[in-house]
PDB file of C-alpha atoms and ligand atoms in Angstrom:
ATOM      1  CA  MET A1364      16.804 -22.256 -10.944  1.00 62.00           C
ATOM      2  CA  ASP A1365      19.465 -19.733 -11.826  1.00 67.00           C
ATOM      3  CA  GLU A1366      20.993 -19.197  -8.140  1.00 76.00           C
ATOM      4  CA  THR A1367      22.714 -15.882  -9.335  1.00 88.00           C
ATOM      5  CA  ARG A1368      19.386 -14.327 -10.084  1.00 94.00           C
ATOM      6  CA  MET A1369      17.442 -12.546  -7.502  1.00 97.00           C
ATOM      7  CA  ARG A1370      13.853 -14.034  -6.857  1.00 97.00           C
ATOM      8  CA  MET A1371      10.687 -11.955  -5.752  1.00 97.00           C
ATOM      9  CA  ALA A1372       7.262 -13.922  -4.901  1.00 97.00           C
ATOM     10  CA  VAL A1373       4.361 -11.801  -5.763  1.00 97.00           C
ATOM     11  CA  PRO A1374       0.465 -12.615  -5.882  1.00 96.00           C
ATOM     12  CA  ASN A1375      -0.748 -14.684  -8.618  1.00 93.00           C
ATOM     13  CA  LYS A1376      -4.511 -14.100  -7.672  1.00 93.00           C
ATOM     14  CA  GLY A1377      -6.642 -11.712  -5.962  1.00 94.00           C
ATOM     15  CA  ARG A1378      -6.772  -7.994  -5.567  1.00 95.00           C
ATOM     16  CA  LEU A1379      -2.861  -7.380  -5.170  1.00 97.00           C
ATOM     17  CA  VAL A1380      -2.223  -8.909  -8.636  1.00 95.00           C
ATOM     18  CA  ASP A1381      -3.037  -5.834 -10.813  1.00 96.00           C
ATOM     19  CA  PRO A1382      -1.454  -3.145  -8.706  1.00 97.00           C
ATOM     20  CA  THR A1383       1.590  -5.271  -8.259  1.00 97.00           C
ATOM     21  CA  LEU A1384       2.272  -5.921 -11.684  1.00 96.00           C
ATOM     22  CA  GLN A1385       1.569  -2.367 -12.527  1.00 97.00           C
ATOM     23  CA  LEU A1386       4.237  -1.152  -9.720  1.00 98.00           C
ATOM     24  CA  LEU A1387       6.748  -3.449 -11.266  1.00 97.00           C
ATOM     25  CA  ARG A1388       6.241  -2.274 -14.791  1.00 97.00           C
ATOM     26  CA  ASP A1389       5.936   1.289 -13.832  1.00 97.00           C
ATOM     27  CA  ALA A1390       9.341   0.795 -12.078  1.00 97.00           C
ATOM     28  CA  GLY A1391      10.646  -0.223 -15.241  1.00 96.00           C
ATOM     29  CA  LEU A1392      11.106  -4.242 -14.923  1.00 96.00           C
ATOM     30  CA  VAL A1393      10.227  -5.420 -18.380  1.00 96.00           C
ATOM     31  CA  PHE A1394       8.735  -9.006 -18.010  1.00 94.00           C
ATOM     32  CA  ASP A1395       6.098 -11.161 -19.373  1.00 90.00           C
ATOM     33  CA  ASP A1396       3.416 -12.656 -16.980  1.00 81.00           C
ATOM     34  CA  HIS A1397       2.727 -15.652 -19.247  1.00 69.00           C
ATOM     35  CA  ALA A1398      -0.832 -15.434 -17.532  1.00 69.00           C
ATOM     36  CA  ARG A1399       0.976 -15.646 -14.249  1.00 69.00           C
ATOM     37  CA  SER A1400       2.759 -19.140 -14.890  1.00 76.00           C
ATOM     38  CA  LEU A1401       4.977 -19.837 -11.892  1.00 88.00           C
ATOM     39  CA  LEU A1402       8.284 -18.081 -13.154  1.00 91.00           C
ATOM     40  CA  SER A1403       8.984 -15.130 -15.005  1.00 93.00           C
ATOM     41  CA  HIS A1404      12.444 -13.788 -15.932  1.00 93.00           C
ATOM     42  CA  CYS A1405      12.843 -10.059 -16.124  1.00 95.00           C
ATOM     43  CA  GLU A1406      14.768  -9.116 -19.203  1.00 94.00           C
ATOM     44  CA  ASN A1407      16.453  -6.030 -18.030  1.00 94.00           C
ATOM     45  CA  PHE A1408      17.366  -6.603 -14.432  1.00 94.00           C
ATOM     46  CA  ALA A1409      18.737 -10.372 -12.781  1.00 95.00           C
ATOM     47  CA  LEU A1410      15.366 -10.806 -11.325  1.00 96.00           C
ATOM     48  CA  ASP A1411      13.058 -13.613 -11.556  1.00 95.00           C
ATOM     49  CA  ILE A1412       9.380 -13.266 -10.731  1.00 96.00           C
ATOM     50  CA  LEU A1413       7.462 -16.074  -8.793  1.00 95.00           C
ATOM     51  CA  PHE A1414       3.972 -16.114  -9.128  1.00 95.00           C
ATOM     52  CA  VAL A1415       2.323 -17.706  -5.823  1.00 95.00           C
ATOM     53  CA  ARG A1416      -0.726 -17.411  -3.853  1.00 94.00           C
ATOM     54  CA  THR A1417      -0.896 -14.181  -1.495  1.00 92.00           C
ATOM     55  CA  GLU A1418      -0.558 -15.858   1.789  1.00 88.00           C
ATOM     56  CA  ASP A1419       2.068 -18.264   0.591  1.00 96.00           C
ATOM     57  CA  VAL A1420       4.404 -15.352  -0.360  1.00 97.00           C
ATOM     58  CA  ILE A1421       5.605 -15.160   3.264  1.00 98.00           C
ATOM     59  CA  GLU A1422       6.390 -18.775   3.297  1.00 97.00           C
ATOM     60  CA  PHE A1423       8.507 -18.519  -0.048  1.00 98.00           C
ATOM     61  CA  VAL A1424      10.259 -15.570   1.456  1.00 98.00           C
ATOM     62  CA  GLY A1425      10.864 -16.906   5.044  1.00 97.00           C
ATOM     63  CA  ASP A1426      11.957 -20.208   3.670  1.00 97.00           C
ATOM     64  CA  GLY A1427      14.395 -18.602   1.421  1.00 96.00           C
ATOM     65  CA  VAL A1428      13.092 -19.625  -1.816  1.00 96.00           C
ATOM     66  CA  ALA A1429      12.630 -15.905  -2.624  1.00 97.00           C
ATOM     67  CA  ASP A1430      14.766 -13.146  -1.476  1.00 98.00           C
ATOM     68  CA  LEU A1431      11.948 -10.531  -1.759  1.00 98.00           C
ATOM     69  CA  GLY A1432       8.089 -10.889  -1.630  1.00 98.00           C
ATOM     70  CA  ILE A1433       4.988  -8.550  -1.841  1.00 98.00           C
ATOM     71  CA  THR A1434       2.128  -9.160   0.333  1.00 98.00           C
ATOM     72  CA  GLY A1435      -0.169  -7.319   2.805  1.00 97.00           C
ATOM     73  CA  THR A1436       0.629  -6.298   6.204  1.00 97.00           C
ATOM     74  CA  ASN A1437      -2.150  -8.271   7.632  1.00 97.00           C
ATOM     75  CA  LEU A1438      -0.861 -11.227   6.365  1.00 97.00           C
ATOM     76  CA  LEU A1439       2.456 -10.850   7.962  1.00 97.00           C
ATOM     77  CA  VAL A1440       0.794 -10.225  11.116  1.00 97.00           C
ATOM     78  CA  GLU A1441      -1.315 -13.161  10.572  1.00 97.00           C
ATOM     79  CA  ALA A1442       1.771 -15.319  10.043  1.00 96.00           C
ATOM     80  CA  ALA A1443       3.504 -14.040  12.794  1.00 94.00           C
ATOM     81  CA  ALA A1444       6.306 -13.806  10.495  1.00 93.00           C
ATOM     82  CA  GLU A1445       9.355 -11.581  11.877  1.00 94.00           C
ATOM     83  CA  LEU A1446      10.359 -10.578   8.491  1.00 97.00           C
ATOM     84  CA  PRO A1447      11.695  -6.928   7.644  1.00 97.00           C
ATOM     85  CA  VAL A1448       9.384  -4.825   5.662  1.00 98.00           C
ATOM     86  CA  ILE A1449      11.520  -3.208   3.288  1.00 96.00           C
ATOM     87  CA  ALA A1450       8.949  -0.806   1.766  1.00 97.00           C
ATOM     88  CA  GLU A1451       5.458   0.170   2.110  1.00 97.00           C
ATOM     89  CA  LEU A1452       3.925   0.183  -1.328  1.00 97.00           C
ATOM     90  CA  GLY A1453       0.845   2.483  -0.888  1.00 96.00           C
ATOM     91  CA  TYR A1454      -1.872   0.268  -2.588  1.00 97.00           C
ATOM     92  CA  GLY A1455      -3.931  -2.825  -1.207  1.00 97.00           C
ATOM     93  CA  ARG A1456      -4.790  -0.395   1.787  1.00 97.00           C
ATOM     94  CA  CYS A1457      -7.592  -1.788   4.168  1.00 98.00           C
ATOM     95  CA  ARG A1458      -8.165  -1.938   7.783  1.00 98.00           C
ATOM     96  CA  LEU A1459      -8.680  -4.873  10.191  1.00 98.00           C
ATOM     97  CA  GLU A1460     -11.643  -4.029  11.943  1.00 98.00           C
ATOM     98  CA  ALA A1461     -13.952  -5.167  14.680  1.00 98.00           C
ATOM     99  CA  ALA A1462     -17.725  -4.953  14.090  1.00 98.00           C
ATOM    100  CA  VAL A1463     -21.156  -5.985  15.928  1.00 98.00           C
ATOM    101  CA  PRO A1464     -24.841  -5.897  14.598  1.00 98.00           C
ATOM    102  CA  ALA A1465     -25.683  -2.230  14.338  1.00 97.00           C
ATOM    103  CA  ASP A1466     -28.283  -2.416  17.058  1.00 97.00           C
ATOM    104  CA  ALA A1467     -25.926  -4.149  19.640  1.00 97.00           C
ATOM    105  CA  THR A1468     -24.379  -2.577  22.667  1.00 97.00           C
ATOM    106  CA  PRO A1469     -20.617  -2.378  22.199  1.00 98.00           C
ATOM    107  CA  ARG A1470     -19.374   1.101  21.104  1.00 97.00           C
ATOM    108  CA  SER A1471     -15.828   0.534  21.596  1.00 98.00           C
ATOM    109  CA  ILE A1472     -12.930  -2.392  21.367  1.00 98.00           C
ATOM    110  CA  ALA A1473     -13.101  -2.556  25.216  1.00 98.00           C
ATOM    111  CA  ASP A1474     -17.014  -3.203  25.082  1.00 98.00           C
ATOM    112  CA  LEU A1475     -15.997  -6.599  23.159  1.00 98.00           C
ATOM    113  CA  GLN A1476     -14.990  -8.213  26.626  1.00 98.00           C
ATOM    114  CA  GLY A1477     -16.493 -11.603  27.020  1.00 98.00           C
ATOM    115  CA  LEU A1478     -17.993 -11.759  23.139  1.00 98.00           C
ATOM    116  CA  ARG A1479     -17.575 -14.201  20.656  1.00 98.00           C
ATOM    117  CA  LEU A1480     -15.957 -12.791  17.258  1.00 98.00           C
ATOM    118  CA  ALA A1481     -15.739 -14.854  14.159  1.00 98.00           C
ATOM    119  CA  THR A1482     -12.864 -14.002  12.187  1.00 98.00           C
ATOM    120  CA  SER A1483     -10.734 -15.442   9.237  1.00 98.00           C
ATOM    121  CA  HIS A1484      -7.788 -13.723  10.700  1.00 98.00           C
ATOM    122  CA  PRO A1485      -7.561 -15.433  14.390  1.00 98.00           C
ATOM    123  CA  ASN A1486      -3.953 -14.847  15.021  1.00 98.00           C
ATOM    124  CA  ALA A1487      -3.892 -11.229  14.420  1.00 98.00           C
ATOM    125  CA  ALA A1488      -6.942 -10.968  16.395  1.00 98.00           C
ATOM    126  CA  ARG A1489      -5.948 -13.034  19.357  1.00 98.00           C
ATOM    127  CA  ARG A1490      -2.827 -11.118  19.708  1.00 97.00           C
ATOM    128  CA  PHE A1491      -4.359  -7.799  19.412  1.00 98.00           C
ATOM    129  CA  PHE A1492      -6.806  -8.671  22.266  1.00 98.00           C
ATOM    130  CA  ALA A1493      -4.502 -10.635  24.400  1.00 98.00           C
ATOM    131  CA  ASP A1494      -2.049  -7.278  24.315  1.00 97.00           C
ATOM    132  CA  ARG A1495      -4.875  -5.257  25.602  1.00 97.00           C
ATOM    133  CA  HIS A1496      -6.068  -7.871  28.205  1.00 98.00           C
ATOM    134  CA  ILE A1497      -9.381  -8.017  26.569  1.00 98.00           C
ATOM    135  CA  ASP A1498     -10.852 -11.662  26.859  1.00 98.00           C
ATOM    136  CA  VAL A1499     -12.781 -12.635  23.883  1.00 98.00           C
ATOM    137  CA  GLU A1500     -13.590 -15.940  22.176  1.00 98.00           C
ATOM    138  CA  ILE A1501     -12.383 -16.139  18.662  1.00 98.00           C
ATOM    139  CA  ILE A1502     -13.979 -18.340  16.363  1.00 98.00           C
ATOM    140  CA  THR A1503     -12.075 -19.124  13.194  1.00 98.00           C
ATOM    141  CA  ILE A1504     -14.204 -19.438  10.012  1.00 97.00           C
ATOM    142  CA  SER A1505     -12.557 -19.284   6.580  1.00 95.00           C
ATOM    143  CA  GLY A1506     -15.145 -17.170   4.642  1.00 90.00           C
ATOM    144  CA  ALA A1507     -18.692 -15.292   4.773  1.00 92.00           C
ATOM    145  CA  VAL A1508     -17.678 -13.909   8.174  1.00 97.00           C
ATOM    146  CA  GLU A1509     -20.053 -10.805   7.958  1.00 96.00           C
ATOM    147  CA  VAL A1510     -22.876 -13.116   8.315  1.00 96.00           C
ATOM    148  CA  ALA A1511     -21.916 -15.294  11.386  1.00 97.00           C
ATOM    149  CA  PRO A1512     -23.584 -12.876  13.664  1.00 97.00           C
ATOM    150  CA  ARG A1513     -26.876 -13.110  11.549  1.00 96.00           C
ATOM    151  CA  MET A1514     -26.637 -16.968  12.177  1.00 95.00           C
ATOM    152  CA  GLY A1515     -26.098 -16.916  15.856  1.00 96.00           C
ATOM    153  CA  LEU A1516     -22.383 -18.251  15.376  1.00 97.00           C
ATOM    154  CA  ALA A1517     -20.979 -15.059  16.944  1.00 98.00           C
ATOM    155  CA  ASP A1518     -21.698 -11.698  18.714  1.00 98.00           C
ATOM    156  CA  GLY A1519     -19.344  -9.877  16.336  1.00 98.00           C
ATOM    157  CA  ILE A1520     -16.725 -10.146  13.995  1.00 98.00           C
ATOM    158  CA  VAL A1521     -12.941  -9.083  12.894  1.00 98.00           C
ATOM    159  CA  ASP A1522     -12.633  -8.568   9.356  1.00 98.00           C
ATOM    160  CA  LEU A1523     -10.876  -6.625   6.716  1.00 97.00           C
ATOM    161  CA  VAL A1524     -12.514  -3.667   5.618  1.00 97.00           C
ATOM    162  CA  SER A1525     -11.615  -0.876   3.055  1.00 94.00           C
ATOM    163  CA  THR A1526     -14.745   1.147   2.160  1.00 93.00           C
ATOM    164  CA  GLY A1527     -16.913  -0.295   5.002  1.00 93.00           C
ATOM    165  CA  SER A1528     -19.914  -0.842   2.677  1.00 95.00           C
ATOM    166  CA  THR A1529     -20.005  -4.662   3.130  1.00 93.00           C
ATOM    167  CA  LEU A1530     -20.335  -4.242   6.730  1.00 95.00           C
ATOM    168  CA  VAL A1531     -23.196  -1.757   6.168  1.00 96.00           C
ATOM    169  CA  MET A1532     -24.929  -4.001   3.798  1.00 95.00           C
ATOM    170  CA  ASN A1533     -24.764  -6.689   6.339  1.00 95.00           C
ATOM    171  CA  GLY A1534     -26.189  -4.582   9.109  1.00 97.00           C
ATOM    172  CA  LEU A1535     -22.988  -4.435  11.245  1.00 98.00           C
ATOM    173  CA  ARG A1536     -21.196  -1.126  12.870  1.00 97.00           C
ATOM    174  CA  SER A1537     -17.409  -1.155  13.198  1.00 98.00           C
ATOM    175  CA  VAL A1538     -16.394  -0.560  16.894  1.00 98.00           C
ATOM    176  CA  GLY A1539     -12.915  -0.038  16.491  1.00 98.00           C
ATOM    177  CA  ARG A1540      -9.680  -0.839  14.272  1.00 98.00           C
ATOM    178  CA  LEU A1541      -6.963  -3.511  14.949  1.00 98.00           C
ATOM    179  CA  LEU A1542      -4.688  -2.572  12.400  1.00 98.00           C
ATOM    180  CA  ASP A1543      -3.880  -0.749   9.072  1.00 98.00           C
ATOM    181  CA  SER A1544      -2.723  -2.864   6.097  1.00 98.00           C
ATOM    182  CA  GLN A1545      -1.247  -2.197   3.044  1.00 98.00           C
ATOM    183  CA  ALA A1546       0.888  -4.026   0.454  1.00 98.00           C
ATOM    184  CA  ILE A1547       4.522  -4.512   1.519  1.00 98.00           C
ATOM    185  CA  LEU A1548       7.872  -5.428   0.467  1.00 98.00           C
ATOM    186  CA  ILE A1549       9.434  -8.070   2.465  1.00 98.00           C
ATOM    187  CA  SER A1550      12.661  -9.760   2.755  1.00 98.00           C
ATOM    188  CA  THR A1551      14.802 -11.834   5.252  1.00 97.00           C
ATOM    189  CA  PRO A1552      18.007 -10.856   7.171  1.00 97.00           C
ATOM    190  CA  ASP A1553      19.940 -13.328   5.189  1.00 97.00           C
ATOM    191  CA  ALA A1554      18.834 -11.999   1.683  1.00 97.00           C
ATOM    192  CA  GLN A1555      19.397  -8.472   2.982  1.00 97.00           C
ATOM    193  CA  ARG A1556      23.074  -9.467   3.928  1.00 97.00           C
ATOM    194  CA  ARG A1557      23.671 -11.486   0.459  1.00 96.00           C
ATOM    195  CA  ARG A1558      22.020  -9.189  -1.939  1.00 96.00           C
ATOM    196  CA  ALA A1559      22.431  -5.804  -0.194  1.00 96.00           C
ATOM    197  CA  SER A1560      22.883  -3.801  -3.017  1.00 96.00           C
ATOM    198  CA  GLU A1561      20.428  -5.613  -5.407  1.00 95.00           C
ATOM    199  CA  ILE A1562      17.852  -5.089  -3.042  1.00 97.00           C
ATOM    200  CA  ASP A1563      18.880  -1.662  -2.673  1.00 96.00           C
ATOM    201  CA  ASP A1564      18.389  -1.318  -6.514  1.00 95.00           C
ATOM    202  CA  VAL A1565      14.767  -2.683  -6.196  1.00 96.00           C
ATOM    203  CA  GLN A1566      13.969  -0.560  -3.301  1.00 96.00           C
ATOM    204  CA  THR A1567      15.234   2.367  -5.149  1.00 96.00           C
ATOM    205  CA  MET A1568      13.229   1.673  -8.238  1.00 96.00           C
ATOM    206  CA  LEU A1569       9.915   0.919  -6.521  1.00 97.00           C
ATOM    207  CA  GLY A1570      10.359   3.672  -4.052  1.00 97.00           C
ATOM    208  CA  SER A1571      10.806   6.261  -6.818  1.00 97.00           C
ATOM    209  CA  VAL A1572       7.725   5.060  -8.448  1.00 97.00           C
ATOM    210  CA  ILE A1573       5.568   5.327  -5.168  1.00 97.00           C
ATOM    211  CA  ALA A1574       7.148   8.795  -4.427  1.00 96.00           C
ATOM    212  CA  GLY A1575       6.238  10.084  -7.731  1.00 96.00           C
ATOM    213  CA  ARG A1576       2.572   8.784  -7.378  1.00 95.00           C
ATOM    214  CA  ARG A1577       2.236  11.081  -4.431  1.00 94.00           C
ATOM    215  CA  ARG A1578       3.256  14.058  -6.109  1.00 95.00           C
ATOM    216  CA  LYS A1579       2.432  16.266  -9.016  1.00 95.00           C
ATOM    217  CA  TYR A1580       4.645  18.510 -11.166  1.00 95.00           C
ATOM    218  CA  LEU A1581       2.801  21.769 -11.400  1.00 96.00           C
ATOM    219  CA  MET A1582       3.653  24.598 -14.159  1.00 96.00           C
ATOM    220  CA  MET A1583       2.200  27.896 -14.530  1.00 97.00           C
ATOM    221  CA  ASN A1584       2.905  31.343 -16.112  1.00 97.00           C
ATOM    222  CA  ALA A1585       2.491  34.663 -13.976  1.00 97.00           C
ATOM    223  CA  PRO A1586       3.457  38.163 -13.789  1.00 97.00           C
ATOM    224  CA  VAL A1587       6.478  38.937 -11.838  1.00 96.00           C
ATOM    225  CA  ALA A1588       4.342  41.082  -9.668  1.00 96.00           C
ATOM    226  CA  ALA A1589       2.277  38.144  -8.771  1.00 96.00           C
ATOM    227  CA  LEU A1590       5.352  36.011  -7.782  1.00 94.00           C
ATOM    228  CA  ALA A1591       5.498  36.804  -4.048  1.00 93.00           C
ATOM    229  CA  GLN A1592       1.828  35.841  -3.452  1.00 94.00           C
ATOM    230  CA  ILE A1593       2.166  32.711  -5.626  1.00 95.00           C
ATOM    231  CA  GLU A1594       5.325  31.662  -3.599  1.00 92.00           C
ATOM    232  CA  ARG A1595       3.569  32.002  -0.312  1.00 92.00           C
ATOM    233  CA  ILE A1596       0.393  29.884  -1.711  1.00 93.00           C
ATOM    234  CA  LEU A1597       2.694  27.144  -2.753  1.00 91.00           C
ATOM    235  CA  PRO A1598       3.450  24.626  -0.026  1.00 78.00           C
ATOM    236  CA  GLY A1599       6.963  25.006   1.601  1.00 62.00           C
ATOM    237  CA  LEU A1600       9.553  22.304   1.150  1.00 56.00           C
ATOM    238  CA  ASP A1601      11.224  22.422  -2.176  1.00 70.00           C
ATOM    239  CA  SER A1602      11.860  25.984  -3.631  1.00 81.00           C
ATOM    240  CA  PRO A1603      10.085  26.388  -7.097  1.00 88.00           C
ATOM    241  CA  SER A1604      11.886  26.943 -10.174  1.00 91.00           C
ATOM    242  CA  ILE A1605      11.319  30.398 -11.813  1.00 93.00           C
ATOM    243  CA  ILE A1606      12.146  30.792 -15.343  1.00 94.00           C
ATOM    244  CA  PRO A1607      11.929  33.985 -17.181  1.00 93.00           C
ATOM    245  CA  LEU A1608       9.517  34.122 -20.362  1.00 93.00           C
ATOM    246  CA  ALA A1609      10.063  35.770 -23.770  1.00 91.00           C
ATOM    247  CA  HIS A1610       7.688  38.383 -22.783  1.00 89.00           C
ATOM    248  CA  GLU A1611       9.028  41.161 -20.457  1.00 90.00           C
ATOM    249  CA  GLY A1612       7.421  40.760 -17.099  1.00 94.00           C
ATOM    250  CA  MET A1613       6.340  37.155 -17.028  1.00 96.00           C
ATOM    251  CA  VAL A1614       7.801  34.191 -15.516  1.00 97.00           C
ATOM    252  CA  ALA A1615       7.019  30.411 -15.712  1.00 97.00           C
ATOM    253  CA  ILE A1616       6.907  28.765 -12.092  1.00 96.00           C
ATOM    254  CA  HIS A1617       7.416  24.971 -11.720  1.00 95.00           C
ATOM    255  CA  ALA A1618       6.823  23.116  -8.523  1.00 94.00           C
ATOM    256  CA  VAL A1619       6.455  19.798  -7.098  1.00 94.00           C
ATOM    257  CA  VAL A1620       3.343  19.242  -4.777  1.00 94.00           C
ATOM    258  CA  ALA A1621       1.588  16.487  -2.893  1.00 93.00           C
ATOM    259  CA  SER A1622      -1.174  15.088  -5.112  1.00 94.00           C
ATOM    260  CA  ASP A1623      -3.856  15.645  -2.486  1.00 93.00           C
ATOM    261  CA  GLU A1624      -2.763  19.392  -2.096  1.00 93.00           C
ATOM    262  CA  VAL A1625      -3.667  20.062  -5.717  1.00 94.00           C
ATOM    263  CA  TRP A1626      -7.290  20.381  -5.009  1.00 92.00           C
ATOM    264  CA  GLY A1627      -6.975  23.230  -2.752  1.00 91.00           C
ATOM    265  CA  LEU A1628      -4.339  25.139  -4.651  1.00 94.00           C
ATOM    266  CA  LEU A1629      -5.452  25.655  -8.381  1.00 96.00           C
ATOM    267  CA  GLY A1630      -8.308  28.255  -7.629  1.00 96.00           C
ATOM    268  CA  ARG A1631      -5.943  30.071  -5.431  1.00 96.00           C
ATOM    269  CA  LEU A1632      -3.220  30.140  -7.714  1.00 97.00           C
ATOM    270  CA  ARG A1633      -5.516  31.616 -10.473  1.00 97.00           C
ATOM    271  CA  THR A1634      -6.877  34.360  -8.316  1.00 97.00           C
ATOM    272  CA  ALA A1635      -3.229  35.213  -7.474  1.00 97.00           C
ATOM    273  CA  GLY A1636      -2.603  35.793 -11.238  1.00 96.00           C
ATOM    274  CA  ALA A1637      -1.185  32.501 -12.603  1.00 97.00           C
ATOM    275  CA  THR A1638      -2.487  31.489 -15.963  1.00 97.00           C
ATOM    276  CA  GLY A1639      -1.855  28.368 -18.038  1.00 97.00           C
ATOM    277  CA  ILE A1640      -1.718  26.080 -15.156  1.00 97.00           C
ATOM    278  CA  LEU A1641      -0.598  22.467 -16.008  1.00 98.00           C
ATOM    279  CA  VAL A1642      -0.862  19.578 -13.581  1.00 97.00           C
ATOM    280  CA  VAL A1643       1.625  16.734 -14.909  1.00 97.00           C
ATOM    281  CA  PRO A1644       1.939  13.140 -13.286  1.00 97.00           C
ATOM    282  CA  ILE A1645       5.519  12.261 -12.137  1.00 96.00           C
ATOM    283  CA  GLU A1646       6.706   8.958 -13.372  1.00 96.00           C
ATOM    284  CA  LYS A1647       9.507   8.505 -10.859  1.00 97.00           C
ATOM    285  CA  LEU A1648      10.938  10.592  -8.221  1.00 95.00           C
ATOM    286  CA  LEU A1649      14.316  10.374  -6.388  1.00 92.00           C
ATOM    287  CA  PRO A1650      14.510  12.897  -3.557  1.00 84.00           C
TER     288      PRO A1650
HETATM  289  P1  LIG B2207      -7.271 -11.664  -1.933  1.00 80.70           P
HETATM  290  O1  LIG B2207      -6.227 -12.519  -2.425  1.00 80.70           O
HETATM  291  O2  LIG B2207      -7.912 -10.818  -3.027  1.00 80.70           O
HETATM  292  O3  LIG B2207      -8.115 -12.118  -1.026  1.00 80.70           O
HETATM  293  O4  LIG B2207      -6.350 -10.422  -1.233  1.00 80.70           O
HETATM  294  C1  LIG B2207      -6.221 -10.471  -0.017  1.00 80.70           C
HETATM  295  C2  LIG B2207      -5.127  -9.256   0.451  1.00 80.70           C
HETATM  296  O5  LIG B2207      -5.384  -8.076  -0.182  1.00 80.70           O
HETATM  297  C3  LIG B2207      -5.565  -8.974   1.853  1.00 80.70           C
HETATM  298  O6  LIG B2207      -4.868  -9.942   2.955  1.00 80.70           O
HETATM  299  C4  LIG B2207      -5.221  -7.466   2.025  1.00 80.70           C
HETATM  300  O7  LIG B2207      -3.835  -7.516   2.181  1.00 80.70           O
HETATM  301  C5  LIG B2207      -5.682  -6.825   0.778  1.00 80.70           C
HETATM  302  N1  LIG B2207      -6.716  -6.087   0.767  1.00 80.70           N
HETATM  303  C6  LIG B2207      -7.001  -5.043   0.409  1.00 80.70           C
HETATM  304  N2  LIG B2207      -7.997  -4.405   0.264  1.00 80.70           N
HETATM  305  C7  LIG B2207      -9.010  -5.469   0.973  1.00 80.70           C
HETATM  306  C8  LIG B2207     -10.116  -5.564   1.406  1.00 80.70           C
HETATM  307  N3  LIG B2207     -11.107  -4.659   1.284  1.00 80.70           N
HETATM  308  N4  LIG B2207     -10.643  -6.834   1.865  1.00 80.70           N
HETATM  309  C9  LIG B2207      -9.818  -7.878   1.931  1.00 80.70           C
HETATM  310  N5  LIG B2207      -8.500  -8.011   1.468  1.00 80.70           N
HETATM  311  C10 LIG B2207      -7.938  -6.626   1.345  1.00 80.70           C
END
């Protein structure tokens, strides 16, 4: 392998693959994923992408085979690897939760004292309960965790949840959250020293896409008389751009707003006198 090129380990299977490839492409990296064969060269940046199993990403980065890696927070906690998290990537969101059969007594994490919990995340679970001095028995199984209570193998489970529908379908009820997880970009202190400026470039490129995804570009026309009211409606932070239009007394107003605020804004802007309101996606945003 070419030692001058930086290497990033990314998942080759599972639910983090598609959003990871999308993020790298949206950031502007040009590469062929060759049906995710082991290695892919970026054409426009000195970066090689290594496709490995999601849980092996940490090993590849920790051992210095890759300088950067994309994995999930929960896997980093499970591996108890003290690797620096360079960026939170905003996808692959899930929670590690404890759950019991819907008709069981426990209502909170503390109520799990003395119970047996089945999980495929034993290290994260053990550490969580030990930190809180709650004595539980962790039973490690690698799959079908949610059926363990029904089979009599455990009193409850600790498992990853995103919508919660798997719990409900299996007659389980969450009693609390052990950790929040999402896809993260990790590195090592050594790689951060050796490749400071290249890692900074990657962080900037990926960060600009993530920042862009969280916001929308809002454009509208309005009579000058409505301007003060519209400015009051638009969320603070950045001052909007006000551009005079050819028709006297009319202006165009452009502003960047959080994606999740758009829903509550449009009706109020229209009532205040805005017309021709456009909501446009932002490809990249560098504050
Ligand atoms: P996979 O390779 O599909 O098993 O992906 C596992 C990783 O995806 C987990 O370790 C989490 O970081 C992440 N993930 C996101 N949402 C979920 C979910 N609902 N269940 C399991 N893993 C999830």
